[in-house]
Amino acid sequence: MKSKYIFFAVSLFTALSVNAQETYENAKLAGEDLNGTARYVGMGGAMEALGADISTIGTNPAGLGLFRHSNISLSGGLVMQTNGKDFANGNKTNPSFDQIGGVYSTRTGQKSFLNFGFNYHKGKNFDYILNAANSLNGSSQNKQSYLKGALGDEGKGGFYIDKNTNGENIGYINATGKSVAYTWSQIDYLYWNTLIPGSPTASSHNYEPASSYDFNRSHTGYIGNYDFNVSGNLNDRVYLGITFGLKDVHYNAYSEYTEIFANGAGAIVSDNRKITGSGFDVTAGVIVRPVAESPFRIGAYIKTPTWYDLTTSNITTLTYSNGTTKKEKGISNSYDYKIWTPWRFGLSLGHTIGSHIALGLTYEYEDYSNINSRINDGGYYDYYYGEYYESSSPDKYMNDHTRQVLKGVSTLKLGVEYKPVTNLAVRLGYNYVSPMYSSDGQKDPGISSLGTSYASATDYTDWKATNRFTLGLGYQFRKFNIDLAYQYSAQSGDFYPFSNIRGVTITSTNPATGATTTVSESNIATGSKVKNDRSQLLLTLGYRF
């Protein structure tokens, strides 16, 4: 055991009635994978000006205005993680149903069409296993909770420890307030009621320095996009479109975090978290052929925020083992919350050379520092329609943290298609997606926010830029087409098991003499390099009416 700190006895963790979420958890739902039809993927998604592919329904809706025939398509394949090891229920190779949709095209004039489209595609595939391990050199997850207690005040990023009538430790806002601190998390509750107290009645509390950690998490699930589109063109020169999108969120993660302490003891935190819910957005776009005699096209589009209404739940257990001594405690929770993603803007260029070559370029920008974490703070009942409507307001402190940690992301897409013969196509594509996270960003356990209160894990990863390389083949036979694409996506990141806390003043007492000593304590996490490298095989079957 290391330094001792004198605390008073405490109270029970109580769930609060309004809810929000934490920056790094919100970021998991932001952005999209490169996915859709095999033609779209094979060209790196750079088809927002070329159009005439169902997958542009969610990026530039005007792309569906270039259809001259009705069309249906179906896509699926395999997603393969190229690094890491299998863990829990996660697998490194998973089948994936990626897209189904169609366009109904009607002629409204000699050169004009009005088209209606529907498409489902998997906007985000969460299947991924994260593994990380490293030394800790005396820092530990439980020390983070201990130091927050030493701070003694919500206004300083900590809490004041006291007991309730059930004899359980709780973190309050300060020494005189009896409201639970927003900085008091579920993880803090577990440590302060198992490992940190020396005994159930002890007033002297301790932390355990750790020598190493091992972390494994299996992510599964997806975000499904359901898009409804109306598009058309004016004299085959200007193409317009609008898409109304619905999103269906299914995220599951199971993790085990193990620390080995300096005295040979150890602790395991197992965490099972689910996020479900729905969202909606609207996308509008235009494509213009500025020169009547040229196939060169310019496209532009804008997507509103996705307004998400979500529910998250967790079951978390801490097991502490020291020889024959074993302590175990669990906690679970479920709550509703909202987040609003940022606006997205896109500009694209497309050009065809004869009937053999198609070239596409797209640039997108989305500022993730503007993710809006929302607190459900009430609502009203509409007696006429018999519906209850929730109201929400921004979580100011968490949104301030989001602006510090996340940043604007630029996406560059390049694609080329070459047809050596009329019914055979060869495609190549490339994507560069700039980093979403600041290089010095970290999860802040001291934010006075409900997103902190409901946290059941302390880890975070600052992911770097993503590079995607694609290639594809397409073959057309009469009214049928079959397309195949391969995508390799590479991304690295810096994983940390908990956030750094520096310079917390600790007052120690010598039990024998009663003398007190004041020292400054820090808790510095050791990072690990991690990768998210994935391959995708995608097959599309299509039919033109």
XYZ file of N, CA, C and O in Angstrom, residues 9-14 162-170 172 178 193:
72
model
N -16.707 9.184 6.451
C -17.533 8.138 5.897
C -18.592 8.675 4.930
O -18.906 9.819 4.962
N -19.137 7.851 3.969
C -19.913 8.260 2.757
C -21.323 7.684 2.546
O -21.820 7.016 3.402
N -21.937 7.903 1.295
C -23.338 7.615 0.953
C -23.495 6.857 -0.358
O -22.542 6.714 -1.046
N -24.664 6.435 -0.743
C -24.910 5.515 -1.880
C -24.936 6.232 -3.223
O -25.457 7.323 -3.348
N -24.355 5.569 -4.240
C -24.419 6.080 -5.628
C -25.878 6.082 -6.081
O -26.554 5.079 -5.987
N -26.359 7.221 -6.540
C -27.738 7.300 -7.000
C -27.770 7.796 -8.424
O -27.059 8.731 -8.790
N -18.082 10.455 1.573
C -18.858 10.289 2.810
C -19.687 9.018 2.665
O -19.810 8.480 1.564
N -20.257 8.561 3.757
C -21.063 7.343 3.727
C -22.546 7.668 3.816
O -22.940 8.661 4.432
N -23.361 6.799 3.274
C -24.801 6.941 3.416
C -25.300 5.994 4.507
O -24.513 5.315 5.182
N -26.592 5.914 4.634
C -27.158 5.068 5.688
C -26.921 3.587 5.445
O -27.013 2.787 6.373
N -26.624 3.201 4.216
C -26.310 1.802 3.908
C -24.828 1.487 4.085
O -24.394 0.359 3.843
N -24.040 2.483 4.449
C -22.628 2.262 4.691
C -21.771 2.204 3.444
O -20.622 1.752 3.503
N -22.280 2.666 2.312
C -21.505 2.659 1.069
C -20.887 4.029 0.822
O -21.446 5.065 1.181
N -19.728 4.025 0.201
C -19.016 5.257 -0.119
C -19.603 5.926 -1.349
O -19.879 5.271 -2.352
N -19.755 7.246 -1.253
C -20.265 8.051 -2.365
C -19.453 9.331 -2.446
O -18.997 9.845 -1.437
N -19.544 13.217 -2.997
C -20.450 14.362 -2.984
C -19.746 15.598 -3.524
O -18.526 15.625 -3.692
N -24.749 17.762 0.050
C -25.164 16.357 0.060
C -25.733 15.908 -1.284
O -26.458 14.925 -1.353
N -15.701 1.289 -3.107
C -16.441 0.343 -2.271
C -15.855 -1.070 -2.317
O -16.517 -2.032 -1.928
